Structure formats: C-alpha cells, structure tokens
Amino acid sequence: MAMDEARRLLIRLEELAQRAADRWTCAFTLFLDPAQLSLAQAAARQAGAQTVAWGGYAEAERQLCAFLPEVWTDEIPWPLAAVVIRWNRRFAQPGHRDLLGSLLALGFKREVLGDILVFDDHAVCFVHDSAADYIAANLQRVGAATVTASREALSELTLPEPDWTPKSATVASLRLDAVAAAAFQSARGVIQEACAQGMLKLNHVPEMRPDIKVKEGDVISFRNHGRVVLEQVGGVTKKNRIHIQLLCTK
C-alpha cells in the first residue's frame, strides 16, 4: 500500500472508531486485510471503542470491521453478502485470479471484495452488500468461461471444512524459519529466501524476519505451498530438539 493510501486509511479508521465511541453507534469499514485490521484495532483502543471482524465464514482472511462502543448488546447488522458464481467445468476452470480480475473489471475497488473461495464448478465471493446485486446482474464471463452469478443468503451457504492433515516434527528452535522448514519440508535457506521475497506470511501478514519466534495457534502460509497451524509445542528430545504438532492444508 502506498504511503498516501496508508495514511488515508489510518485517518478513516480513526474517524470511524471515534464515531462509534462518541455516538454509541456501529460504524463499519470496507474489507480489510489482517495488517489493516490490526490498525483498526489500535484505532479502537485509542478512541475507547471495541472492534468485531467478520468475513462471511470462520477462517476469512479479508474481513469487514465493526467499530462499536464499549458496551453493545444489539445484533451487528453486517453489510456483507455472498455471490455464488457458477460455470460448466467441462469447458473451463477459472481460478482465483480470473475471478478477482473479472470482479474488478466491473468497476469495484478491492476493498469492496472479500475472500473468494474457488471450487470445481463454482466460486463463493464475499462482497460488500452494496455490490452484490450489481455483480449478480452483470457478471457473465470470467476469463474464457461463461458464468451465472446469483446472490445467496449467508445462512444457506454450505462451505466444506478445511482439509487439515496432522503432522509431527522436531525443530531446533521455535524460529519461523525452523518451524516452516519442518512444516513444508524445505531447507531453512529456502525459507529464509522466501521470507526475503515476501512469500511467507505469519498470521496472514507478510513476515520478512526468519528469526521471529512463533507460538501455539500461529498460522504460517507459504505462497504456492500451503498453510500450517502450529497446534502444539511439546517437550524436548535428548538432542535438545523441540517436539511440535502441526495441522497442514493447501
């Protein structure tokens, strides 16, 4: 994000947080990535407000953020909708990049669009409520695929559970490069280079420090290699290595 854009976002977050605190109302952002969500949470603390984030499903990376006064008992009226895009998989198989490009080509900015989940013959796109009907009415092609798009209730969506695979390993330390090397079966030098190139994320935020310590519950993503959760840190072996339990998915 350019410096001017980052500054404008920070000012906007501070305004929304202060509005929620002063007027005892609920104020929403557009979709934020995890790093931007951290800024929103900091703005809320400074203003004496609280935040709740939601992206349409439990593991969403891009989420709307609601700024709330310190006491809030009402249901949060999330301005979030789901658009399901379908195609015939015998003729085409659009990917995430194709879908995102087609949605942006309709004139929407990235912050109006949340996560896009791609399956064999359809995709589920989480979007700001203001964009859903327009997408459903106007999206007809994604890359080479002819598609149909429809707005569907979040309560009626059926999303598969992540296909997590447990894995045990031992590591010399809980440094990011050591844990990632064990998780992705790569040399630590490869992981360190991936960090330098911005290909590794820790808790959904790019992390360029290979020596940073990780802890239970942390999520590590390696571009094009998948994602792991450090589920448990165990005891130490006779050779002074640390037992860890991982959950791995792609």
CSV table of C-alpha atoms in Angstrom, one decimal:
chain,number,residue,atom,x,y,z
A,1,MET,CA,0.0,0.0,0.0
A,2,ALA,CA,1.4,3.4,-1.0
A,3,MET,CA,2.2,5.9,1.9
A,4,ASP,CA,-0.7,8.3,0.9
A,5,GLU,CA,-3.2,5.4,0.8
A,6,ALA,CA,-2.0,4.0,4.1
A,7,ARG,CA,-2.3,7.5,5.7
A,8,ARG,CA,-5.8,8.0,4.3
A,9,LEU,CA,-6.9,4.6,5.6
A,10,LEU,CA,-5.5,5.3,9.1
A,11,ILE,CA,-7.4,8.6,9.2
A,12,ARG,CA,-10.6,6.9,8.1
A,13,LEU,CA,-10.2,4.2,10.8
A,14,GLU,CA,-9.6,6.8,13.5
A,15,GLU,CA,-12.7,8.7,12.4
A,16,LEU,CA,-14.9,5.5,12.4
A,17,ALA,CA,-13.6,4.5,15.9
A,18,GLN,CA,-14.2,7.9,17.3
A,19,ARG,CA,-17.7,8.0,15.8
A,20,ALA,CA,-18.6,4.7,17.5
A,21,ALA,CA,-17.2,5.8,20.8
A,22,ASP,CA,-18.8,9.3,20.8
A,23,ARG,CA,-22.2,8.5,19.3
A,24,TRP,CA,-22.7,5.0,20.7
A,25,THR,CA,-23.3,3.7,17.2
A,26,CYS,CA,-21.9,0.9,15.0
A,27,ALA,CA,-19.6,2.0,12.2
A,28,PHE,CA,-18.2,-0.3,9.5
A,29,THR,CA,-15.1,-0.4,7.4
A,30,LEU,CA,-14.9,-2.0,4.0
A,31,PHE,CA,-12.9,-5.2,3.7
A,32,LEU,CA,-9.5,-5.1,5.5
A,33,ASP,CA,-6.6,-7.5,5.3
A,34,PRO,CA,-5.1,-8.7,8.6
A,35,ALA,CA,-2.5,-6.0,8.7
A,36,GLN,CA,-5.1,-3.3,8.2
A,37,LEU,CA,-7.3,-5.0,10.8
A,38,SER,CA,-4.5,-4.6,13.3
A,39,LEU,CA,-4.5,-0.8,12.6
A,40,ALA,CA,-8.3,-0.7,13.1
A,41,GLN,CA,-7.9,-2.5,16.5
A,42,ALA,CA,-5.3,0.0,17.5
A,43,ALA,CA,-7.5,3.0,16.5
A,44,ALA,CA,-10.4,1.5,18.5
A,45,ARG,CA,-8.2,1.2,21.6
A,46,GLN,CA,-7.2,4.8,21.3
A,47,ALA,CA,-10.8,6.0,20.9
A,48,GLY,CA,-12.2,3.9,23.7
A,49,ALA,CA,-14.2,1.7,21.3
A,50,GLN,CA,-14.2,-2.0,20.5
A,51,THR,CA,-14.0,-4.0,17.3
A,52,VAL,CA,-15.5,-7.1,15.9
A,53,ALA,CA,-14.5,-8.5,12.5
A,54,TRP,CA,-16.3,-10.8,10.1
A,55,GLY,CA,-15.6,-12.0,6.6
A,56,GLY,CA,-18.6,-14.3,6.0
A,57,TYR,CA,-17.0,-17.6,7.4
A,58,ALA,CA,-14.8,-18.6,10.2
A,59,GLU,CA,-11.4,-18.6,8.5
A,60,ALA,CA,-11.9,-15.5,6.3
A,61,GLU,CA,-8.7,-13.6,5.7
A,62,ARG,CA,-10.3,-10.4,4.4
A,63,GLN,CA,-12.9,-9.1,6.8
A,64,LEU,CA,-15.2,-6.2,7.5
A,65,CYS,CA,-14.5,-4.5,10.8
A,66,ALA,CA,-17.3,-3.1,13.0
A,67,PHE,CA,-16.4,-0.3,15.4
A,68,LEU,CA,-18.7,-0.5,18.5
A,69,PRO,CA,-19.0,1.5,21.7
A,70,GLU,CA,-17.6,-0.2,24.8
A,71,VAL,CA,-21.0,-1.6,25.6
A,72,TRP,CA,-23.0,-3.1,22.7
A,73,THR,CA,-25.8,-5.6,23.2
A,74,ASP,CA,-27.6,-5.4,19.8
A,75,GLU,CA,-27.0,-7.8,16.9
A,76,ILE,CA,-24.4,-6.4,14.4
A,77,PRO,CA,-26.1,-5.6,11.1
A,78,TRP,CA,-23.2,-6.7,8.9
A,79,PRO,CA,-23.3,-5.1,5.3
A,80,LEU,CA,-21.9,-8.4,3.9
A,81,ALA,CA,-23.3,-10.6,1.1
A,82,ALA,CA,-22.4,-13.7,-0.8
A,83,VAL,CA,-22.4,-14.1,-4.6
A,84,VAL,CA,-22.1,-17.6,-6.0
A,85,ILE,CA,-20.6,-17.8,-9.5
A,86,ARG,CA,-21.2,-21.0,-11.4
A,87,TRP,CA,-19.7,-22.4,-14.6
A,88,ASN,CA,-19.6,-25.7,-16.6
A,89,ARG,CA,-16.3,-27.3,-15.6
A,90,ARG,CA,-16.3,-29.4,-18.8
A,91,PHE,CA,-15.4,-26.3,-20.8
A,92,ALA,CA,-13.4,-24.0,-18.4
A,93,GLN,CA,-11.9,-23.8,-14.9
A,94,PRO,CA,-11.4,-20.2,-13.9
A,95,GLY,CA,-9.1,-19.6,-11.0
A,96,HIS,CA,-8.9,-17.1,-8.2
A,97,ARG,CA,-7.0,-14.5,-10.3
A,98,ASP,CA,-9.5,-14.8,-13.1
A,99,LEU,CA,-12.5,-14.2,-10.8
A,100,LEU,CA,-10.9,-11.3,-9.0
A,101,GLY,CA,-9.9,-9.7,-12.3
A,102,SER,CA,-13.5,-10.0,-13.6
A,103,LEU,CA,-15.0,-8.5,-10.5
A,104,LEU,CA,-12.5,-5.6,-10.6
A,105,ALA,CA,-13.3,-5.1,-14.3
A,106,LEU,CA,-16.9,-4.4,-13.2
A,107,GLY,CA,-15.6,-1.2,-11.6
A,108,PHE,CA,-15.3,-2.3,-8.0
A,109,LYS,CA,-12.3,-1.4,-5.8
A,110,ARG,CA,-10.5,-4.3,-4.0
A,111,GLU,CA,-11.8,-3.2,-0.6
A,112,VAL,CA,-15.4,-3.9,-1.7
A,113,LEU,CA,-14.4,-7.5,-2.2
A,114,GLY,CA,-13.7,-10.1,0.5
A,115,ASP,CA,-12.4,-13.6,0.1
A,116,ILE,CA,-13.1,-15.7,-3.0
A,117,LEU,CA,-13.4,-19.4,-2.4
A,118,VAL,CA,-13.0,-21.5,-5.6
A,119,PHE,CA,-14.4,-25.0,-6.1
A,120,ASP,CA,-14.7,-27.3,-9.1
A,121,ASP,CA,-17.8,-25.8,-10.8
A,122,HIS,CA,-18.5,-22.6,-8.7
A,123,ALA,CA,-17.0,-20.0,-6.5
A,124,VAL,CA,-18.3,-18.2,-3.5
A,125,CYS,CA,-17.4,-14.5,-3.4
A,126,PHE,CA,-17.9,-12.5,-0.2
A,127,VAL,CA,-18.6,-8.9,-1.1
A,128,HIS,CA,-20.0,-5.7,0.5
A,129,ASP,CA,-23.7,-5.6,0.4
A,130,SER,CA,-23.8,-2.6,-1.9
A,131,ALA,CA,-22.0,-4.6,-4.7
A,132,ALA,CA,-23.9,-7.9,-4.6
A,133,ASP,CA,-26.9,-7.2,-6.8
A,134,TYR,CA,-24.8,-5.4,-9.4
A,135,ILE,CA,-22.4,-8.4,-9.7
A,136,ALA,CA,-25.3,-10.8,-9.9
A,137,ALA,CA,-26.9,-8.9,-12.7
A,138,ASN,CA,-23.8,-8.0,-14.8
A,139,LEU,CA,-21.2,-10.7,-14.4
A,140,GLN,CA,-21.4,-13.0,-17.4
A,141,ARG,CA,-17.9,-14.1,-18.2
A,142,VAL,CA,-14.8,-15.0,-16.2
A,143,GLY,CA,-11.8,-15.5,-18.5
A,144,ALA,CA,-12.9,-18.0,-21.1
A,145,ALA,CA,-15.8,-19.2,-19.0
A,146,THR,CA,-19.4,-18.3,-19.4
A,147,VAL,CA,-20.8,-17.9,-15.9
A,148,THR,CA,-24.0,-17.2,-14.0
A,149,ALA,CA,-24.0,-15.2,-10.8
A,150,SER,CA,-26.6,-15.1,-8.0
A,151,ARG,CA,-26.8,-13.5,-4.6
A,152,GLU,CA,-27.4,-16.1,-1.9
A,153,ALA,CA,-28.1,-15.9,1.8
A,154,LEU,CA,-25.1,-16.4,4.0
A,155,SER,CA,-27.2,-18.8,6.2
A,156,GLU,CA,-27.8,-21.1,3.2
A,157,LEU,CA,-24.2,-21.4,2.1
A,158,THR,CA,-22.6,-24.8,2.6
A,159,LEU,CA,-18.8,-24.5,2.8
A,160,PRO,CA,-16.5,-27.5,3.2
A,161,GLU,CA,-14.4,-27.8,6.3
A,162,PRO,CA,-10.7,-27.2,5.7
A,163,ASP,CA,-8.9,-30.5,4.9
A,164,TRP,CA,-6.3,-30.4,7.7
A,165,THR,CA,-3.7,-33.1,8.0
A,166,PRO,CA,-1.9,-33.6,11.3
A,167,LYS,CA,1.9,-33.7,11.3
A,168,SER,CA,4.6,-34.2,13.9
A,169,ALA,CA,8.1,-32.8,13.8
A,170,THR,CA,11.1,-31.8,15.9
A,171,VAL,CA,12.8,-28.5,15.4
A,172,ALA,CA,16.0,-26.9,16.8
A,173,SER,CA,14.0,-23.8,17.9
A,174,LEU,CA,10.7,-22.1,17.5
A,175,ARG,CA,12.1,-19.6,15.0
A,176,LEU,CA,9.8,-19.1,12.0
A,177,ASP,CA,12.3,-20.5,9.5
A,178,ALA,CA,12.9,-23.6,11.6
A,179,VAL,CA,9.2,-24.4,12.0
A,180,ALA,CA,8.3,-23.5,8.4
A,181,ALA,CA,11.2,-25.7,7.1
A,182,ALA,CA,9.8,-28.6,9.0
A,183,ALA,CA,6.2,-27.9,8.0
A,184,PHE,CA,6.9,-27.5,4.3
A,185,GLN,CA,9.8,-30.0,4.1
A,186,SER,CA,12.2,-27.3,2.8
A,187,ALA,CA,15.7,-26.3,3.7
A,188,ARG,CA,15.9,-23.3,6.1
A,189,GLY,CA,17.8,-21.4,3.4
A,190,VAL,CA,14.8,-21.8,1.1
A,191,ILE,CA,12.5,-20.5,3.8
A,192,GLN,CA,14.8,-17.6,4.6
A,193,GLU,CA,14.9,-16.6,0.9
A,194,ALA,CA,11.1,-16.9,0.8
A,195,CYS,CA,10.8,-14.5,3.8
A,196,ALA,CA,13.1,-12.0,2.0
A,197,GLN,CA,10.8,-12.2,-1.1
A,198,GLY,CA,7.6,-11.7,0.9
A,199,MET,CA,6.4,-15.2,0.2
A,200,LEU,CA,5.9,-16.2,3.8
A,201,LYS,CA,3.0,-14.9,6.0
A,202,LEU,CA,2.6,-15.3,9.7
A,203,ASN,CA,-1.0,-15.0,10.9
A,204,HIS,CA,-1.9,-13.7,7.4
A,205,VAL,CA,0.6,-10.9,7.4
A,206,PRO,CA,3.8,-11.0,5.3
A,207,GLU,CA,6.8,-11.7,7.6
A,208,MET,CA,10.3,-10.9,6.4
A,209,ARG,CA,12.1,-11.8,9.7
A,210,PRO,CA,13.0,-15.5,9.6
A,211,ASP,CA,14.2,-15.4,13.2
A,212,ILE,CA,10.9,-14.3,14.8
A,213,LYS,CA,9.6,-16.7,17.3
A,214,VAL,CA,6.3,-18.5,16.7
A,215,LYS,CA,3.8,-19.8,19.3
A,216,GLU,CA,0.9,-22.2,19.5
A,217,GLY,CA,-2.0,-21.2,17.4
A,218,ASP,CA,0.1,-19.2,14.9
A,219,VAL,CA,-0.7,-19.7,11.2
A,220,ILE,CA,2.1,-19.9,8.7
A,221,SER,CA,1.4,-19.6,4.9
A,222,PHE,CA,4.0,-20.2,2.2
A,223,ARG,CA,2.9,-19.0,-1.2
A,224,ASN,CA,2.1,-21.9,-3.6
A,225,HIS,CA,3.0,-24.4,-0.8
A,226,GLY,CA,0.0,-24.2,1.5
A,227,ARG,CA,-0.7,-23.3,5.1
A,228,VAL,CA,0.1,-24.8,8.5
A,229,VAL,CA,-1.0,-24.1,12.1
A,230,LEU,CA,1.4,-24.7,15.0
A,231,GLU,CA,-1.1,-26.7,17.0
A,232,GLN,CA,1.1,-27.7,20.0
A,233,VAL,CA,4.6,-27.3,21.3
A,234,GLY,CA,5.7,-30.3,23.3
A,235,GLY,CA,8.8,-31.4,25.2
A,236,VAL,CA,12.5,-31.5,24.4
A,237,THR,CA,14.3,-34.6,23.0
A,238,LYS,CA,17.6,-35.9,24.3
A,239,LYS,CA,19.3,-34.0,21.5
A,240,ASN,CA,17.6,-30.8,22.7
A,241,ARG,CA,15.2,-30.5,19.8
A,242,ILE,CA,11.6,-29.4,20.4
A,243,HIS,CA,8.6,-31.6,19.6
A,244,ILE,CA,5.8,-29.8,17.7
A,245,GLN,CA,2.4,-30.8,16.3
A,246,LEU,CA,1.2,-29.1,13.1
A,247,LEU,CA,-2.0,-29.0,11.1
A,248,CYS,CA,-1.3,-28.7,7.4
A,249,THR,CA,-3.5,-27.9,4.5
A,250,LYS,CA,-3.2,-26.5,0.9
